[in-house]
mmCIF file of C-alpha atoms (C1' of nucleotides) in Angstrom:
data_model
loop_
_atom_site.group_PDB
_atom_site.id
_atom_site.type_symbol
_atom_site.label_atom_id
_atom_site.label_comp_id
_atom_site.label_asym_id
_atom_site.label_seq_id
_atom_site.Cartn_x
_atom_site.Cartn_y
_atom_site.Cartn_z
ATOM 1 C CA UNK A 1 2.357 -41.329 53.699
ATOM 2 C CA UNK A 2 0.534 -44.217 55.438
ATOM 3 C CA UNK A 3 -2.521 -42.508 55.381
ATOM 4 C CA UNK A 4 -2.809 -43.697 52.400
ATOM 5 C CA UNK A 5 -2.787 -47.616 52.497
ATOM 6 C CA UNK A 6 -6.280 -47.890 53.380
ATOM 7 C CA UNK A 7 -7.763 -46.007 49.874
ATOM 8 C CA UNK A 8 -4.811 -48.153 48.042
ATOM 9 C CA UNK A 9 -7.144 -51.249 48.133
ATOM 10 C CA UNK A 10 -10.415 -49.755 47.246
ATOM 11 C CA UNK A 11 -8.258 -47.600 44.955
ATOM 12 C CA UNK A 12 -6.235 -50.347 42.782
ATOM 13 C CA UNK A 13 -9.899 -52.241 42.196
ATOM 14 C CA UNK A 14 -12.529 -49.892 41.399
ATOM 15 C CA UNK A 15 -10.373 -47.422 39.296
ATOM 16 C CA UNK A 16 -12.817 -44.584 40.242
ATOM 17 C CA UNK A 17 -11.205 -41.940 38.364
ATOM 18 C CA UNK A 18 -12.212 -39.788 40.997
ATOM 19 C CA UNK A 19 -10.206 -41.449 43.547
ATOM 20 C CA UNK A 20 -7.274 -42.420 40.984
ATOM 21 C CA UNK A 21 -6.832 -38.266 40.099
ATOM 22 C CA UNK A 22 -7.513 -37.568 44.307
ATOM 23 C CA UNK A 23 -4.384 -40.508 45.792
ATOM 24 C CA UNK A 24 -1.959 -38.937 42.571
ATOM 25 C CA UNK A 25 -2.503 -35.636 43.472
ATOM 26 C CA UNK A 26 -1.691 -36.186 47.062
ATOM 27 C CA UNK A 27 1.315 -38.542 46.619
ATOM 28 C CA UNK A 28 2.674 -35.614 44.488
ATOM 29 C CA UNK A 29 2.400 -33.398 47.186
ATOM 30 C CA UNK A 30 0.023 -30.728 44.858
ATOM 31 C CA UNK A 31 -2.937 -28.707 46.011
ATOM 32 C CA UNK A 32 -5.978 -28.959 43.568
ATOM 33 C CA UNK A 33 -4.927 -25.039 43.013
ATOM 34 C CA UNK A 34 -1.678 -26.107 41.903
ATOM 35 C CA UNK A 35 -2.335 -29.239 39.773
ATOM 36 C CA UNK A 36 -4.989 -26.862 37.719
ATOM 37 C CA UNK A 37 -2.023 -24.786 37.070
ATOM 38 C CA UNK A 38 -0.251 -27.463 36.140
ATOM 39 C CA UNK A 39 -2.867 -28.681 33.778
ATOM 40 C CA UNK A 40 -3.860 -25.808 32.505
ATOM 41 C CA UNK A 41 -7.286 -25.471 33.446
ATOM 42 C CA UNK A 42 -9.491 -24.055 35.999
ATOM 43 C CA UNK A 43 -9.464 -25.209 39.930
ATOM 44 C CA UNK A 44 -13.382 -26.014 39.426
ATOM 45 C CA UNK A 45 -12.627 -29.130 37.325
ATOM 46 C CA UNK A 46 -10.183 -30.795 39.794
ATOM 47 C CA UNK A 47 -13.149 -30.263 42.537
ATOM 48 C CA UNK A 48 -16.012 -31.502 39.559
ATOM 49 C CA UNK A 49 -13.583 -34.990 38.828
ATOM 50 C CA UNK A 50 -12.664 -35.521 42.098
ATOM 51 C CA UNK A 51 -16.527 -35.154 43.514
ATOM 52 C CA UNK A 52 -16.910 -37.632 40.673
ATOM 53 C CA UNK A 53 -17.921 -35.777 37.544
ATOM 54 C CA UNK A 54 -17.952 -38.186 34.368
ATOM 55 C CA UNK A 55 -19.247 -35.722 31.916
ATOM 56 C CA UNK A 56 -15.823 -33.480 32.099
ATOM 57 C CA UNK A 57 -13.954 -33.624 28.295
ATOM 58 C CA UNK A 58 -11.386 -35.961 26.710
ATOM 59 C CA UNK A 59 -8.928 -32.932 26.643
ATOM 60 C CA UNK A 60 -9.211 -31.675 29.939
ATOM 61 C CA UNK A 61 -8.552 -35.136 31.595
ATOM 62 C CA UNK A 62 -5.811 -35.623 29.437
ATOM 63 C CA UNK A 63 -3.991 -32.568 30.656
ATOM 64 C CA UNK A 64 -4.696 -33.646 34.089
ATOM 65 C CA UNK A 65 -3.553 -37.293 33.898
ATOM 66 C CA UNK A 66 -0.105 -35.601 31.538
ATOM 67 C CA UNK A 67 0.464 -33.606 35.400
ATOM 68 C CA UNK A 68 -0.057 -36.749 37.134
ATOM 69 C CA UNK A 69 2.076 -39.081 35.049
ATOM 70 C CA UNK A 70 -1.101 -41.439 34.634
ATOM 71 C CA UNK A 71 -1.793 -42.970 31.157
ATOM 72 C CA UNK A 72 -4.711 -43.830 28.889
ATOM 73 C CA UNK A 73 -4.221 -47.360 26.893
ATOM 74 C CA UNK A 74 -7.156 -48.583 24.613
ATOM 75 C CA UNK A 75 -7.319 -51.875 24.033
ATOM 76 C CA UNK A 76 -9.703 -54.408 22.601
ATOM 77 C CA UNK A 77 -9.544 -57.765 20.688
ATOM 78 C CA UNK A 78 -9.838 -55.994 17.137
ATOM 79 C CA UNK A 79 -6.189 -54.238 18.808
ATOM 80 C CA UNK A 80 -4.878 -57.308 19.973
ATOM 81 C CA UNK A 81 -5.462 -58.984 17.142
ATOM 82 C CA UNK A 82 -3.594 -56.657 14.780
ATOM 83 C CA UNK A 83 -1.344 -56.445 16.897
ATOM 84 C CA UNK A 84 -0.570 -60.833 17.220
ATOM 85 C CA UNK A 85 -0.776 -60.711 13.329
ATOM 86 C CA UNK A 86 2.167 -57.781 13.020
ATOM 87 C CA UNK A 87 4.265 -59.788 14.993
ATOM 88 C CA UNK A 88 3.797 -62.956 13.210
ATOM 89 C CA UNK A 89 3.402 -60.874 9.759
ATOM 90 C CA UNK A 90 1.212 -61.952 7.059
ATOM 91 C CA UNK B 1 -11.767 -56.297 4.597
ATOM 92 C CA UNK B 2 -7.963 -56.385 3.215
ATOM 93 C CA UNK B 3 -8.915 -53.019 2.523
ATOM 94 C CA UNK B 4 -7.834 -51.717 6.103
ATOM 95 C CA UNK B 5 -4.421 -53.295 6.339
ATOM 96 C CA UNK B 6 -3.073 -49.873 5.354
ATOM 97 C CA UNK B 7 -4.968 -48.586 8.093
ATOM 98 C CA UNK B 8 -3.220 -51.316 10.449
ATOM 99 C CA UNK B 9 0.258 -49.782 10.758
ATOM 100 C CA UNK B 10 -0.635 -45.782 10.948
ATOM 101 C CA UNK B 11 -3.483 -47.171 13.749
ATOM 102 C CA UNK B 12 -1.550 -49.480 16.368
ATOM 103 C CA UNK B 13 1.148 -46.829 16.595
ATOM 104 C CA UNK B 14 -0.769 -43.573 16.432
ATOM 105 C CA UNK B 15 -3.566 -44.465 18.695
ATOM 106 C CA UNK B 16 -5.492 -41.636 17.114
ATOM 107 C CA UNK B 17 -9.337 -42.046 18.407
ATOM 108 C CA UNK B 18 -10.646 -40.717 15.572
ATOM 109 C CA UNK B 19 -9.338 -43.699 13.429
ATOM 110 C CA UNK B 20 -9.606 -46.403 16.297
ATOM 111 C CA UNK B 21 -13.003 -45.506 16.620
ATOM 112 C CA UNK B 22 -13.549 -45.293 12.863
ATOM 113 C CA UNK B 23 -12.124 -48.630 12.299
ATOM 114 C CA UNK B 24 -13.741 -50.616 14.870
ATOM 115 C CA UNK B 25 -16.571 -48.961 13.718
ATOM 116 C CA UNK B 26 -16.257 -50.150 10.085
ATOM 117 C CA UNK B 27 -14.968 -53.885 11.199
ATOM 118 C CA UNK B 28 -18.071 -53.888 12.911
ATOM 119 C CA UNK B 29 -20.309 -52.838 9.894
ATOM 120 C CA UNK B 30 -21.664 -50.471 11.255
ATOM 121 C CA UNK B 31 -22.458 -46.334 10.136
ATOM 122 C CA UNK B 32 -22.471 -43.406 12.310
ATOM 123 C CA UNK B 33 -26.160 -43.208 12.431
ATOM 124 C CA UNK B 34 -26.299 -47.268 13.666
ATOM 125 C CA UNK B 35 -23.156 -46.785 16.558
ATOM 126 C CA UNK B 36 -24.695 -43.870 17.721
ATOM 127 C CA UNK B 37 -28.047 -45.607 18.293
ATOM 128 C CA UNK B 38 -26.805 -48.339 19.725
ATOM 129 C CA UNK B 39 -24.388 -46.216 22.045
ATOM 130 C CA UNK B 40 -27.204 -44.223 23.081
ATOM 131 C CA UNK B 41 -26.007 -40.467 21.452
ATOM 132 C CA UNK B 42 -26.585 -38.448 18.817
ATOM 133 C CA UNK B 43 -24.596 -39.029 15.389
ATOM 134 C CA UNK B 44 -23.370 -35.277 15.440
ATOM 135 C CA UNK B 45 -20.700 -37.139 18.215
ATOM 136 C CA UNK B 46 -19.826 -40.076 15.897
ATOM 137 C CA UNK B 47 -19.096 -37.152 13.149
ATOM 138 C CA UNK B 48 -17.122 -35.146 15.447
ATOM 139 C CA UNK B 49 -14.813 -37.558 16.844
ATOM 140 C CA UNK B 50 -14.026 -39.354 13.669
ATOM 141 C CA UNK B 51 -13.022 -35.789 12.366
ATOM 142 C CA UNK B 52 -10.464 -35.542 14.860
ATOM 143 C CA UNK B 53 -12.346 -33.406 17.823
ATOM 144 C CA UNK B 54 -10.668 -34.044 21.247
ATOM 145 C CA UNK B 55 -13.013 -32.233 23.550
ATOM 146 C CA UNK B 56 -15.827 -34.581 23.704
ATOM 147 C CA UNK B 57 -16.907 -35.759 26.842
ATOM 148 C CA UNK B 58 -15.390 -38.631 28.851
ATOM 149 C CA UNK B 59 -18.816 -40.274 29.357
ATOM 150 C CA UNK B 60 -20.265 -39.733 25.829
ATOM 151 C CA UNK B 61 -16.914 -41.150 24.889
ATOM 152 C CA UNK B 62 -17.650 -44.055 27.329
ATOM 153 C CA UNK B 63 -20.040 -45.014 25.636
ATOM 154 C CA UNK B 64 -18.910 -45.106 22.256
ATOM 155 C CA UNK B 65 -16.356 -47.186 23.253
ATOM 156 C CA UNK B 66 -18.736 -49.679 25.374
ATOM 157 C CA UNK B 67 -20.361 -50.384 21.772
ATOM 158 C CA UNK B 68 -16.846 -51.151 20.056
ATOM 159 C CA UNK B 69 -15.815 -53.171 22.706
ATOM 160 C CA UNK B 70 -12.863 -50.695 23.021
ATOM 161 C CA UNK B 71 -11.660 -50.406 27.099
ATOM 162 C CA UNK B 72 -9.623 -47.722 28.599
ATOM 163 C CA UNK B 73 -7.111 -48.362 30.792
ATOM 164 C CA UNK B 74 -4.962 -46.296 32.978
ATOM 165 C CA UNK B 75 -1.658 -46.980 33.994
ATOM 166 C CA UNK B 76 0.847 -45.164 35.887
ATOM 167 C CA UNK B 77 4.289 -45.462 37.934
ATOM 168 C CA UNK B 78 2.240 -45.833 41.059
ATOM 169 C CA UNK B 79 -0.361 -47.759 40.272
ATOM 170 C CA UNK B 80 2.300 -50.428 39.145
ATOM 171 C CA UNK B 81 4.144 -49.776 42.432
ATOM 172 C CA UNK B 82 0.590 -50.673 44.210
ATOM 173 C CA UNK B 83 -0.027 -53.114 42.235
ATOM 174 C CA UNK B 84 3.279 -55.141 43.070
ATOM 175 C CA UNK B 85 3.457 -54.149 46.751
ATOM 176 C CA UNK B 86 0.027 -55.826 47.586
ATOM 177 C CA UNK B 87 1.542 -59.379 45.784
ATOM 178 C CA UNK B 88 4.469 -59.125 47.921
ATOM 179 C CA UNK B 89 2.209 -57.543 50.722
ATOM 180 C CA UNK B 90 3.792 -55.351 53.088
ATOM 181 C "C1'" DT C 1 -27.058 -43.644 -17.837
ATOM 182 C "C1'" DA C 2 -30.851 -41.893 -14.082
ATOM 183 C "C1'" DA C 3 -33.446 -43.003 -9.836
ATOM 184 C "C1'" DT C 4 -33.309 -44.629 -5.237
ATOM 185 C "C1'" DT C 5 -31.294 -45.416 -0.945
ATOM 186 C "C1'" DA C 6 -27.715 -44.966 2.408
ATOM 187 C "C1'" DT C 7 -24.172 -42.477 4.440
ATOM 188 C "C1'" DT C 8 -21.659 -38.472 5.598
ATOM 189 C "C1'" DA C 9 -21.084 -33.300 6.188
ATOM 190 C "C1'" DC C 10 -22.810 -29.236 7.947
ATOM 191 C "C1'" DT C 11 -25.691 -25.607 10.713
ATOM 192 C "C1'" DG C 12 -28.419 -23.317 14.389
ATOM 193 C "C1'" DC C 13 -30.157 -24.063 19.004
ATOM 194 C "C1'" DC C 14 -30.014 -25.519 23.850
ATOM 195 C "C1'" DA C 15 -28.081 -27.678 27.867
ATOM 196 C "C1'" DT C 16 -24.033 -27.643 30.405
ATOM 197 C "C1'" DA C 17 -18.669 -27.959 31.276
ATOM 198 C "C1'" DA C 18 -15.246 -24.913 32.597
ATOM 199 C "C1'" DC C 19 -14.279 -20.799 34.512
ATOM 200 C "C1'" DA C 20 -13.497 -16.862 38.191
ATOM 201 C "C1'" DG C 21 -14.802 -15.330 42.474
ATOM 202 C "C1'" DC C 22 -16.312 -15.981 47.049
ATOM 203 C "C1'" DA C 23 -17.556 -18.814 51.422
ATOM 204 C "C1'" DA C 24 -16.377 -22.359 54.417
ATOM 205 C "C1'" DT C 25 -13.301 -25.321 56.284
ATOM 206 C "C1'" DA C 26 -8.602 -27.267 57.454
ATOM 207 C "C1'" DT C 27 -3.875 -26.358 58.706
ATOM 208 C "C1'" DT C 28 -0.054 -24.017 60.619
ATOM 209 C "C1'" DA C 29 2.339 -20.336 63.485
ATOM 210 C "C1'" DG C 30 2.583 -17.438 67.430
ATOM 211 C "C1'" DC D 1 -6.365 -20.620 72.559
ATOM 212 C "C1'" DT D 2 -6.291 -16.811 68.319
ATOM 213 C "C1'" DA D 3 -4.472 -15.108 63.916
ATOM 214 C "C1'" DA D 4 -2.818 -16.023 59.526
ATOM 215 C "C1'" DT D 5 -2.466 -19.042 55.633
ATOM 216 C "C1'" DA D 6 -3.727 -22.674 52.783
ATOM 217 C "C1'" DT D 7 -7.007 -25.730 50.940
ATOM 218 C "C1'" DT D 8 -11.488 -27.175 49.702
ATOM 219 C "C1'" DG D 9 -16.536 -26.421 48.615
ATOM 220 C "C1'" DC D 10 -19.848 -23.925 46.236
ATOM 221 C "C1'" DT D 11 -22.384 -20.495 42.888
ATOM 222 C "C1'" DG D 12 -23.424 -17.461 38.792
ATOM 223 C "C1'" DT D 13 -21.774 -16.571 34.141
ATOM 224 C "C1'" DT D 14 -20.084 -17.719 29.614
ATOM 225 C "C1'" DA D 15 -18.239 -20.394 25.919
ATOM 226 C "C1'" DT D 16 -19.207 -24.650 23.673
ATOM 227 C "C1'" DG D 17 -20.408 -29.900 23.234
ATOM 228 C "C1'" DG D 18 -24.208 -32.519 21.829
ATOM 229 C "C1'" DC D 19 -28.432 -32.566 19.571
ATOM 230 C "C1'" DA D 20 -32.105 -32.661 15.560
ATOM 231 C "C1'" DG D 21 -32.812 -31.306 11.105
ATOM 232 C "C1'" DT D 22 -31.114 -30.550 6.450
ATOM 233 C "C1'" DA D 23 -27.806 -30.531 2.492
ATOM 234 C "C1'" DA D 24 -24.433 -32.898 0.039
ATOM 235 C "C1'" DT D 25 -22.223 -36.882 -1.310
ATOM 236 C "C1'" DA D 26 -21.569 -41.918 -2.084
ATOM 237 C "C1'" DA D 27 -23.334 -46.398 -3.003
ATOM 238 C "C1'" DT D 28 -26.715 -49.409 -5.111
ATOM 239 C "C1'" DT D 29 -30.071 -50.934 -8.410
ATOM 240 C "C1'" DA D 30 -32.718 -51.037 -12.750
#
DNA sequence: TAATTATTACTGCCATAACAGCAATATTAG
DNA sequence: CTAATATTGCTGTTATGGCAGTAATAATTA
């Protein structure tokens, strides 16, 4: 498991999907065979992300990242805004 | 622009990227035809995901969202454990 | 109201993402 | 070490995402 504290720096800054999907799948223990099964989707697109593939689809991440326990939060200050002015209400 | 308060509520908790995109869009003032030229794509993609269609790709998606000044962020368990350990350092 | 312009909805075509299958490379057991 | 197993890397094929062009609809103006 310490084999792993040198990508954790490089990891926690760049956010490299790539790398993000690659240190999950290992800390679970799972083989890119098995997290495609998983998923839900073919072996090829574990290999495609993880070689650092942008162009794969919304959906097919998103079954990934359910696997992994990783999740996607959009923000923006049009969000944060609405969300300041719920609180205080209007 | 009161005219999107209703939108407000369904929007914050949904997170539905057709509508988040469709509302930052319209804040912005802008139609499909001018996000899509200023996010570099076709308008066919603008179209799509506003109607709801989840397998677009990450990138095109990307940037879409570089336009709206909408970022993604992923968060999981072990990030946040990462995260914390290199504060405390180890 | 009709005419004009802008925006949105739809369709066929082409490039390519996702797939299955195989090759190459670790990893483990004897 | 070799054999057996598991994992990763790569390629050809196929279904489809993204595109340009067009139709339909909405908004604006006279």
């Amino acid at each position: 498991m310490l084999i792993f504290t040198a990508i954790k720096v490089k990891m926690a800054q760049s956010q490299e999907l790539a790398e993000l999907i690659r240190l999950h799948r290992k800390v679970a223990g799972l083989s890119r065979i098995q997290l495609a099964e998983l998923a839900g989707v073919g072996k090829t697109v574990i290999y495609d992300i993880e070689k650092g593939k942008e162009t794969i689809q919304l959906d097919t991440l998103q079954k990934i990242l359910k696997v992994l326990n990783i999740k996607i939060v959009l923000t923006s200050p049009l969000l944060e805004d609405l969300q300041n002015s719920k609180n205080e209400k209007g």
